[in-house]
Amino acid sequence: MKPPEHWDDVPKMGGCIPVGTHPGSTAQIVCARVPLDEKYCVAQRHVWTPFDLLETCFEQKQSVHMVIDLTNTFKYYDGQREFHERNVEYVKMKVEGFADVPSESIVRRFIKVLTEWDKCLIAENHKSDYAPVAVVHCTHGLNRTGYLVVRYLIEAKGLSVKEALAEFAAARPPGLIKHMYVTKLYEMFSQTHELELPVLPAWAQKKYDRSQAQLARADKFARTEDDSAPDAGKKKRQRERKRFPDHWTEVAPMGNVVAGTNFLPLRTPLDVADKEPHIWRPADFIAAQAAAGHDVRLAIDLSDADEHYEHYEQLPDGLAREKLVLEGRDGCPSPRDVDTFLAMVATFEETSVGHIAVHSALGLNRTGFLIVCYLVRVKRVPLAQALEAFAVARPPGIFRPACIDALHALFAPESPKVYPELPAWATSRSRRKHDKEAEGPRLAEHPPSWDDLPTMGAPIVAETAAGFVHLLPMKTLLDDRFVGGHSWGPADFAAFHAAAPVDAVVCVDDRGQFYEPTALPVPYFNLRVRSRHVPREDEVALFVAFVAETMAAKAEGPVRIVVHCTVGSRSAYLILHYLTRQAGMQLDDALAKYQAAYPPGPIVKAMLNRLQFVSKRSSPDVAAADVASLDLRTDGVDNDGKE
């Protein structure tokens, strides 16, 4: 896939902007362009993955506490995997980059997130050599990012529009460059007498210096500005004409309170709905819940759009609203979504009394999923009873098989699954999807070349100063998500371990990509190296350190460690690097050992080039000119191999 247009025309990351509003606060934000995962094809010098972002901050002695993603899509990277699993809070605020400024609901949420983070740092008395930072990005890290940062600086720190724009531009050149955004800021705060429109960089000429009306008419702008599909502008206009989410008129506006809880499920209110009897504005919801004898004090909005009812600040005093953006309309809430939801509820229950309104677009599947998780995890209600309780309160209840499957996997993997009938109002497309999901997920194909490799290689003995290490090359295990016809999964590995025990497994793929490591009977170490990339020196150092720790933990005898990636090249690089640098072997001898132990000894030429460079660099007998003459391609495979 190609990166967004002009993505490589802007710097990867800007400087720090202090955002703390309390004495002694060290909170700072760093603005960046969106990181892209490995499916995007970019030149090596432009590679900018989520891991690269974290690594760059670390090199600058910055500790990333939080990443705020303002793009209007989830396609660029998996925030849960890339950040949350590395103990970095990931906050998704979907902001459309087309035409108008971010909504006031987004502005309020952005300010709230940064303010609460600043308070936490003060409460924790954060002291470290590494400055705490929150990374904020949209597609280019300029306009949506700049608008929200400037609004924060104005409203939280008291800067004028001109001062806030200048501070952002100094940290993230060329600054906020969309003329319409800048003009609206000056108009909003009645400071038009100071209005100065920015000078546009060459790549942005004829793009950002247009009026809102011109932008709304320009399909090309939608293609180049935002991270939406090529016809995003057309789709936006269709959404505006349609007004209602799919099937919104087919479900009841509000359910009943779920038994054993304070939850009131409902469909999303809409700011505008001019066709009787479908009017369901925030005010209508407030009146309906009061007439039913409820006392809603918190509304949790799970919908994936902010335009449903932007003017939530007009809700009555004493009724708070929280926005929890999930992974999209068709996906089940992630484990982190569940944890965030339960934390919101726990905070409310500790400090307030009243009902909690919960809604997604329809208030059925995603809403029910989270309420059922609450019933099971907090109230200790059996899953079947929790599903029934929600269905009674909000008919027809949870009907998507994917949600039913996910709940069973979490709470009752051995119990039989019951898939409810699809509601009569579902379209034929929904029915096909429902039937397909009920049949179960489609199994994935084996990785390329996987079937041609042996399952496990013979031990490669390395003698080091600390003792002997037996390194065993292996192809990845595949679990039951992959098509049959193979016999190399976690159970097969357990049988191998029972016959010839190993001390640990080092996996170079993404954790859980091909199998769940919790199924292994031995310690598991995940060293994620991007596919088709040569492991960096810091990644090699982590591997060496893990081997040393494993050796130190074993009282006697050689250590046996399995090393694998998908089909061998990245793990081969780590093994050969260890043999040459830690065991003092010549590269040719180490390569011969590896190929004999794991025929045919897969490793791509780019990695061998790099190993030759490392080997010669460490040799005192090789002149610098000879080292420089080596082919140092480290950006993946060449024409002689694939991984």
mmCIF file of C-alpha atoms in Angstrom, residues 212-222:
data_model
loop_
_atom_site.group_PDB
_atom_site.id
_atom_site.type_symbol
_atom_site.label_atom_id
_atom_site.label_comp_id
_atom_site.label_asym_id
_atom_site.label_seq_id
_atom_site.Cartn_x
_atom_site.Cartn_y
_atom_site.Cartn_z
ATOM 1 C CA GLN A 212 -14.810 25.954 3.236
ATOM 2 C CA ALA A 213 -17.305 25.965 0.366
ATOM 3 C CA GLN A 214 -14.546 25.228 -2.127
ATOM 4 C CA LEU A 215 -13.242 22.407 0.033
ATOM 5 C CA ALA A 216 -16.682 20.893 0.356
ATOM 6 C CA ARG A 217 -16.958 20.783 -3.443
ATOM 7 C CA ALA A 218 -13.481 19.344 -4.000
ATOM 8 C CA ASP A 219 -13.417 15.558 -4.120
ATOM 9 C CA LYS A 220 -9.682 15.719 -4.753
ATOM 10 C CA PHE A 221 -9.220 17.393 -1.395
ATOM 11 C CA ALA A 222 -10.961 14.499 0.338
#
